[in-house]
XYZ file of N, CA and C in Angstrom:
555
model
N 28.928 -16.423 4.721
C 28.292 -15.201 5.275
C 27.328 -14.660 4.195
N 26.260 -14.098 4.690
C 25.107 -13.580 3.861
C 25.625 -12.195 3.220
N 25.325 -11.988 2.001
C 25.456 -10.772 1.450
C 24.419 -9.769 2.015
N 24.533 -8.551 1.621
C 23.645 -7.470 2.147
C 22.206 -7.648 1.752
N 21.979 -8.026 0.417
C 20.689 -8.214 0.059
C 20.088 -9.479 0.579
N 20.719 -10.552 0.770
C 20.231 -11.741 1.382
C 19.950 -11.448 2.896
N 20.739 -10.671 3.448
C 20.475 -10.248 4.890
C 19.122 -9.513 5.098
N 19.091 -8.513 4.240
C 17.902 -7.689 4.324
C 16.638 -8.603 4.035
N 16.677 -9.386 3.147
C 15.569 -10.296 2.721
C 15.263 -11.249 3.895
N 16.245 -11.705 4.607
C 16.010 -12.560 5.813
C 15.537 -11.789 6.863
N 15.914 -10.603 7.218
C 15.391 -9.809 8.248
C 13.904 -9.417 7.892
N 13.644 -9.016 6.531
C 12.248 -8.777 6.185
C 11.381 -9.887 6.297
N 11.787 -11.092 6.045
C 10.994 -12.320 6.209
C 10.668 -12.496 7.736
N 11.588 -12.261 8.587
C 11.410 -12.420 9.982
C 10.429 -11.468 10.558
N 10.599 -10.182 9.963
C 9.650 -9.099 10.583
C 8.354 -9.113 9.966
N 8.081 -9.786 8.789
C 6.877 -9.947 8.242
C 6.173 -11.193 8.853
N 5.068 -11.052 9.138
C 4.302 -12.245 9.823
C 3.896 -13.318 8.955
N 4.466 -14.531 9.079
C 4.018 -15.720 8.271
C 2.852 -16.364 8.790
N 2.199 -15.893 9.847
C 0.888 -16.525 10.297
C -0.295 -15.950 9.552
N -0.105 -14.894 8.879
C -1.302 -14.304 8.255
C -1.575 -14.785 6.841
N -2.694 -14.592 6.306
C -3.169 -15.249 5.106
C -2.626 -14.816 3.741
N -1.955 -13.698 3.707
C -1.493 -13.112 2.373
C -0.624 -14.209 1.570
N -0.628 -13.931 0.318
C 0.176 -14.774 -0.547
C 1.427 -14.048 -1.081
N 1.839 -13.054 -0.384
C 2.988 -12.263 -0.723
C 4.246 -12.806 -0.182
N 5.255 -13.033 -0.972
C 6.471 -13.507 -0.525
C 7.668 -12.590 -0.770
N 8.453 -12.324 0.377
C 9.584 -11.443 0.325
C 10.598 -11.951 -0.615
N 11.123 -11.199 -1.545
C 12.053 -11.617 -2.550
C 11.332 -12.064 -3.882
N 10.093 -12.111 -3.911
C 9.433 -12.449 -5.099
C 8.553 -11.332 -5.696
N 8.125 -11.383 -7.017
C 7.292 -10.381 -7.527
C 5.996 -10.386 -6.905
N 5.384 -9.132 -6.927
C 4.180 -8.783 -6.409
C 3.019 -9.596 -7.364
N 2.188 -10.385 -6.804
C 1.180 -10.952 -7.732
C 0.359 -9.943 -8.423
N -0.042 -10.237 -9.643
C -0.869 -9.223 -10.396
C -2.224 -9.068 -9.839
N -2.686 -7.880 -9.725
C -4.029 -7.570 -9.268
C -4.535 -6.507 -10.184
N -5.900 -6.578 -10.575
C -6.362 -5.629 -11.338
C -7.785 -5.045 -10.753
N -7.932 -3.732 -10.878
C -9.191 -3.187 -10.402
C -9.831 -2.497 -11.561
N -11.047 -2.999 -11.938
C -11.799 -2.589 -13.124
C -12.843 -1.577 -12.615
N -13.524 -1.910 -11.541
C -14.594 -1.052 -11.039
C -14.022 -0.015 -9.968
N -14.186 1.210 -10.329
C -13.606 2.475 -9.796
C -12.124 2.398 -10.243
N -11.209 2.220 -9.460
C -9.745 2.133 -9.867
C -8.983 3.260 -9.246
N -7.894 3.712 -9.980
C -7.004 4.736 -9.544
C -7.885 6.139 -9.632
N -7.809 6.850 -8.499
C -8.308 8.159 -8.442
C -7.415 9.130 -9.136
N -7.918 9.917 -10.057
C -7.005 10.915 -10.661
C -7.711 12.288 -10.531
N -6.884 13.273 -10.262
C -7.412 14.733 -10.102
C -7.163 15.369 -11.520
N -8.197 15.627 -12.266
C -8.066 16.365 -13.389
C -8.928 17.504 -13.494
N -8.323 18.762 -13.612
C -9.071 20.036 -13.595
C -9.855 20.116 -12.295
N -9.313 19.747 -11.181
C -10.089 19.877 -9.927
C -11.124 18.803 -9.685
N -11.409 17.987 -10.694
C -12.400 16.981 -10.497
C -11.760 15.482 -10.466
N -12.398 14.589 -9.779
C -11.969 13.228 -9.523
C -12.452 12.372 -10.724
N -11.571 11.668 -11.291
C -11.841 10.785 -12.377
C -11.245 9.437 -11.911
N -11.884 8.300 -12.476
C -11.384 6.976 -12.197
C -10.803 6.459 -13.413
N -9.692 5.607 -13.154
C -9.164 4.821 -14.407
C -8.922 3.340 -13.857
N -9.049 2.480 -14.832
C -8.649 1.065 -14.300
C -7.273 0.998 -13.964
N -7.012 0.158 -13.050
C -5.708 0.070 -12.368
C -5.138 -1.318 -12.251
N -3.975 -1.478 -12.463
C -3.361 -2.942 -12.192
C -2.016 -2.761 -11.547
N -1.562 -3.748 -10.850
C -0.320 -3.721 -10.011
C 0.892 -3.634 -10.901
N 0.874 -3.891 -12.219
C 2.000 -3.690 -13.064
C 2.318 -2.083 -13.097
N 1.411 -1.278 -12.732
C 1.684 0.165 -12.825
C 2.535 0.690 -11.653
N 2.965 -0.284 -10.805
C 3.680 0.081 -9.564
C 5.140 0.112 -9.828
N 5.613 -0.544 -10.890
C 7.041 -0.542 -11.171
C 7.631 0.873 -11.456
N 8.928 0.987 -11.153
C 9.577 2.217 -11.410
C 9.866 3.095 -10.187
N 9.237 2.933 -9.138
C 9.503 3.728 -7.920
C 9.581 2.659 -6.675
N 10.287 3.036 -5.594
C 10.117 2.256 -4.445
C 8.757 2.707 -3.976
N 8.082 1.839 -3.381
C 6.698 1.944 -2.933
C 6.469 1.359 -1.557
N 5.621 2.057 -0.833
C 4.900 1.383 0.381
C 3.500 1.290 -0.067
N 2.875 0.148 -0.117
C 1.393 -0.010 -0.381
C 0.747 -0.178 0.967
N -0.308 0.630 1.109
C -1.086 0.416 2.234
C -2.491 -0.105 1.664
N -2.797 -1.385 1.790
C -4.078 -1.992 1.269
C -5.030 -2.147 2.450
N -6.053 -1.404 2.531
C -6.882 -1.336 3.766
C -8.412 -1.592 3.471
N -8.985 -2.177 4.382
C -10.425 -2.230 4.324
C -11.027 -0.955 4.316
N -12.290 -0.798 3.779
C -12.899 0.516 3.642
C -13.568 0.811 5.051
N -12.713 0.823 6.036
C -13.168 1.049 7.555
C -12.238 2.025 8.198
N -12.659 2.836 8.947
C -11.854 3.715 9.666
C -10.769 3.086 10.622
N -11.227 1.996 11.174
C -10.282 1.150 12.116
C -9.097 0.711 11.320
N -9.346 0.288 10.036
C -8.170 -0.230 9.255
C -7.387 0.861 8.842
N -7.945 1.990 8.501
C -7.055 3.192 8.169
C -6.267 3.702 9.339
N -6.699 3.715 10.446
C -5.942 4.117 11.680
C -5.060 3.093 12.101
N -5.108 1.822 11.685
C -4.153 0.770 12.133
C -2.695 1.149 12.001
N -2.408 1.652 10.840
C -1.000 1.884 10.431
C -0.793 3.357 10.261
N -1.574 4.296 10.945
C -1.422 5.661 10.700
C 0.014 6.175 11.255
N 0.519 5.480 12.140
C 1.931 5.925 12.621
C 2.973 5.607 11.600
N 2.785 4.691 10.760
C 3.663 4.406 9.711
C 3.509 5.629 8.576
N 2.213 5.896 8.239
C 1.994 6.921 7.389
C 2.521 8.260 7.829
N 2.414 8.630 9.006
C 2.951 9.789 9.511
C 4.535 9.768 9.543
N 5.137 8.555 9.766
C 6.477 8.654 9.665
C 7.041 8.758 8.148
N 6.336 8.236 7.268
C 6.689 8.405 5.826
C 6.594 9.798 5.443
N 5.457 10.497 5.800
C 5.267 11.807 5.517
C 6.500 12.784 6.158
N 6.835 12.287 7.375
C 7.931 13.174 8.047
C 9.323 12.861 7.413
N 9.453 11.674 6.800
C 10.722 11.269 6.221
C 10.940 12.102 4.906
N 9.847 12.540 4.271
C 9.963 13.378 3.124
C 10.895 12.704 1.989
N 10.562 11.484 1.586
C 11.246 10.759 0.532
C 11.002 11.574 -0.825
N 11.985 11.507 -1.573
C 11.959 12.208 -2.962
C 10.987 11.637 -3.815
N 9.889 12.574 -4.346
C 8.800 12.111 -5.151
C 9.182 11.371 -6.480
N 10.394 11.837 -6.925
C 10.778 11.125 -8.287
C 11.287 9.765 -8.042
N 11.488 9.125 -6.770
C 11.961 7.938 -6.520
C 11.013 7.033 -5.601
N 10.058 7.705 -4.922
C 9.252 7.050 -3.913
C 7.775 7.446 -4.115
N 6.866 6.470 -3.802
C 5.463 6.828 -3.731
C 4.674 5.847 -2.760
N 3.847 6.408 -1.995
C 2.983 5.581 -1.274
C 1.745 5.324 -2.229
N 1.248 4.061 -2.107
C 0.055 3.815 -2.964
C -0.991 3.179 -1.807
N -2.100 3.864 -1.694
C -3.226 3.364 -0.836
C -4.250 2.761 -1.643
N -4.624 1.549 -1.304
C -5.679 0.730 -2.014
C -6.740 0.534 -1.017
N -7.873 1.066 -1.301
C -9.024 0.974 -0.281
C -10.098 -0.060 -0.919
N -10.283 -1.222 -0.063
C -11.241 -2.148 -0.407
C -12.567 -1.691 -0.061
N -13.381 -1.122 -0.900
C -14.778 -0.569 -0.649
C -15.630 -1.798 -0.275
N -15.349 -2.889 -0.860
C -16.097 -4.078 -0.684
C -15.991 -4.537 0.713
N -15.094 -4.161 1.448
C -14.888 -4.547 2.912
C -15.206 -3.309 3.761
N -16.358 -2.819 3.646
C -16.804 -1.698 4.331
C -17.955 -2.103 5.128
N -18.300 -1.432 6.212
C -19.426 -1.680 7.110
C -20.670 -1.482 6.145
N -21.694 -2.357 6.285
C -22.937 -2.326 5.414
C -23.383 -0.883 5.505
N -23.720 -0.275 4.336
C -24.298 0.955 4.171
C -23.289 2.076 4.070
N -22.057 1.906 4.242
C -21.095 2.884 4.237
C -20.318 3.125 2.988
N -20.514 2.328 1.891
C -19.708 2.371 0.730
C -19.642 3.709 0.052
N -20.748 4.425 0.166
C -20.759 5.817 -0.427
C -19.861 6.761 0.382
N -19.956 6.496 1.616
C -19.028 7.391 2.477
C -17.616 7.007 2.237
N -17.257 5.762 2.013
C -15.850 5.384 1.801
C -15.441 5.987 0.527
N -16.229 5.988 -0.541
C -15.971 6.568 -1.876
C -15.678 8.067 -1.704
N -16.628 8.776 -0.980
C -16.421 10.205 -0.948
C -15.215 10.584 -0.012
N -14.914 9.712 0.965
C -13.752 9.882 1.793
C -12.382 9.814 0.995
N -12.438 8.814 0.103
C -11.261 8.493 -0.720
C -11.119 9.730 -1.742
N -12.256 10.243 -2.224
C -12.164 11.519 -3.108
C -11.663 12.669 -2.441
N -12.154 12.873 -1.292
C -11.659 13.935 -0.270
C -10.098 13.941 -0.119
N -9.707 12.661 0.186
C -8.257 12.525 0.479
C -7.436 12.788 -0.780
N -7.895 12.399 -1.883
C -7.264 12.687 -3.133
C -7.118 14.072 -3.426
N -8.146 14.856 -3.155
C -8.204 16.267 -3.362
C -7.115 16.905 -2.390
N -7.075 16.336 -1.188
C -6.020 17.036 -0.087
C -4.626 16.536 -0.365
N -4.567 15.302 -0.842
C -3.114 14.774 -1.071
C -2.965 14.444 -2.616
N -3.172 15.401 -3.455
C -3.190 15.227 -4.874
C -1.991 14.400 -5.474
N -0.873 14.480 -4.798
C 0.345 13.712 -5.330
C 0.358 12.213 -4.993
N -0.588 11.951 -4.024
C -0.494 10.488 -3.746
C -1.145 9.564 -4.730
N -0.962 8.342 -4.636
C -1.426 7.411 -5.564
C -2.515 6.611 -4.679
N -3.847 6.637 -5.088
C -4.963 6.225 -4.451
C -5.796 5.262 -5.336
N -6.152 4.141 -5.007
C -6.918 3.198 -5.704
C -8.147 2.852 -4.857
N -9.346 2.997 -5.487
C -10.625 2.545 -4.837
C -11.125 1.220 -5.471
N -11.033 0.210 -4.742
C -11.288 -1.179 -5.263
C -12.783 -1.481 -4.849
N -13.711 -1.332 -5.773
C -15.157 -1.578 -5.396
C -15.453 -3.021 -5.177
N -14.744 -3.938 -5.692
C -15.144 -5.305 -5.661
C -14.245 -6.169 -4.831
N -13.187 -5.509 -4.170
C -12.200 -6.269 -3.302
C -11.286 -7.230 -4.358
N -11.007 -6.769 -5.463
C -10.174 -7.487 -6.379
C -8.766 -7.722 -5.875
N -8.241 -6.607 -5.271
C -6.820 -6.786 -4.715
C -6.798 -7.688 -3.471
N -7.771 -7.494 -2.629
C -7.764 -8.470 -1.496
C -7.933 -9.985 -1.893
N -8.634 -10.137 -2.953
C -8.732 -11.534 -3.457
C -7.445 -11.992 -4.158
N -6.813 -11.209 -4.910
C -5.576 -11.435 -5.649
C -4.491 -11.728 -4.628
N -4.394 -10.978 -3.732
C -3.321 -11.045 -2.727
C -3.569 -11.843 -1.500
N -4.757 -12.439 -1.301
C -5.318 -13.136 -0.343
C -5.151 -12.431 1.030
N -5.638 -11.164 1.076
C -5.482 -10.417 2.299
C -6.650 -10.716 3.323
N -6.405 -10.416 4.590
C -7.358 -10.592 5.695
C -8.363 -9.490 5.657
N -9.639 -9.855 5.903
C -10.778 -8.855 5.953
C -10.483 -7.797 7.157
N -11.081 -6.706 7.100
C -11.244 -5.684 8.045
C -9.780 -5.213 8.584
N -8.786 -5.349 7.769
C -7.452 -5.030 8.238
C -6.717 -4.044 7.336
N -5.404 -3.912 7.641
C -4.568 -3.069 6.970
C -3.285 -3.936 6.526
N -2.922 -3.944 5.243
C -1.691 -4.612 4.883
C -0.621 -3.537 4.461
N 0.590 -3.734 4.904
C 1.682 -2.840 4.522
C 2.598 -3.686 3.622
N 2.959 -3.231 2.480
C 3.875 -3.923 1.568
C 4.779 -2.962 1.103
N 6.084 -3.432 1.132
C 7.168 -2.530 0.499
C 7.728 -3.128 -0.617
N 7.803 -2.457 -1.839
C 8.263 -2.814 -3.127
C 9.602 -2.072 -3.550
N 10.376 -2.723 -4.260
C 11.539 -2.146 -4.830
C 11.053 -1.587 -6.235
N 11.895 -1.025 -6.986
C 11.503 -0.362 -8.250
C 11.062 -1.454 -9.301
N 11.368 -2.696 -9.082
C 10.854 -3.702 -9.967
C 9.734 -4.633 -9.463
N 9.069 -4.097 -8.561
C 7.838 -4.708 -7.790
C 8.210 -5.946 -7.077
N 9.436 -6.004 -6.573
C 9.732 -7.237 -5.840
C 9.398 -6.864 -4.457
N 8.714 -7.760 -3.588
C 8.220 -7.620 -2.365
C 9.585 -7.672 -1.352
N 9.724 -6.540 -0.606
C 10.793 -6.451 0.335
C 10.198 -6.643 1.702
N 8.948 -6.387 1.838
C 8.232 -6.584 3.295
C 6.743 -6.650 3.015
N 6.120 -7.464 3.847
C 4.570 -7.633 3.756
C 4.159 -8.021 5.171
N 3.090 -7.231 5.667
C 2.573 -7.568 6.981
C 1.167 -7.101 6.925
N 0.370 -7.939 7.641
C -1.108 -7.540 7.894
C -1.282 -7.277 9.304
N -1.997 -6.128 9.516
C -2.238 -5.770 10.908
C -1.434 -4.647 11.372
N -1.471 -4.205 12.574
C -0.735 -3.120 13.021
C 0.688 -3.444 13.217
N 1.489 -2.480 12.626
C 2.971 -2.676 12.787
C 3.559 -2.197 14.107
N 4.596 -2.898 14.508
C 5.251 -2.524 15.804
C 6.287 -1.347 15.464
N 6.698 -0.773 16.544
C 7.767 0.416 16.270
C 8.880 -0.257 15.434
N 9.407 -1.510 15.834
C 10.527 -2.067 15.221
C 10.190 -2.224 13.710
N 8.961 -2.572 13.398
C 8.599 -2.812 12.003
C 8.484 -1.506 11.185
N 7.993 -0.493 11.834
C 7.948 0.809 11.199
C 9.266 1.225 10.859
N 10.311 1.141 11.838
C 11.725 1.495 11.508
C 12.310 0.697 10.388
N 11.865 -0.667 10.380
C 12.353 -1.499 9.351
C 11.877 -1.054 8.034
N 10.629 -0.718 7.886
C 10.032 -0.238 6.737
C 10.656 0.988 6.215
N 10.883 2.033 7.029
C 11.545 3.347 6.650
C 13.059 2.856 6.131
N 13.792 2.016 6.861
C 15.127 1.636 6.452
C 15.102 0.969 5.125
N 14.220 0.059 4.880
C 14.069 -0.573 3.538
C 13.835 0.487 2.470
N 12.976 1.434 2.619
C 12.754 2.471 1.614
C 14.104 3.385 1.366
N 14.623 3.647 2.441
C 15.829 4.476 2.316
C 16.935 3.750 1.567
N 17.169 2.453 2.006
C 18.238 1.667 1.380
C 17.853 1.383 -0.165
N 16.656 1.328 -0.585
C 16.340 1.136 -1.905
C 16.214 2.320 -2.807
N 16.247 3.501 -2.106
C 16.209 4.695 -2.926
C 17.570 5.123 -3.568
N 18.625 4.449 -3.090
C 19.981 4.738 -3.525
C 20.224 4.102 -4.876
């Protein structure tokens, strides 16, 4: 009989799509990714600053990562999950959503708009973790699909609990919420 953790990993693997390009494996550590150009958006004295970012900074909290192309269609792809996470009101000391925006995967001529939109979002959701990736470093490190949205759930040690590219189904959204709740304990 499978123990609880093995069962959760098995279900996560089944609900994660093996047909997509990413190199993220349920039950393994998140591959290292670095963003040197732009990086994490920080709100300091009402102004946006940028700091270099790397995936090692994710440890310590349960996380849902939303890695999206710098396109409105990619942002909307998993808006239902983001709304469900907001409604769940997970404790900020144990949980955080991290949005990584691939500015390099924006429609031609819209890179400045993507950057200003990210800055506006950080002003509005100052508690959120946001990363602006000017060169697509995360996409490259994690082998993500272009023009899409990837959802990745991590435990506090940056072990991948779930990874999926594209729009989540209702069942996958519920599974992501369950994974977060179970790992907050």
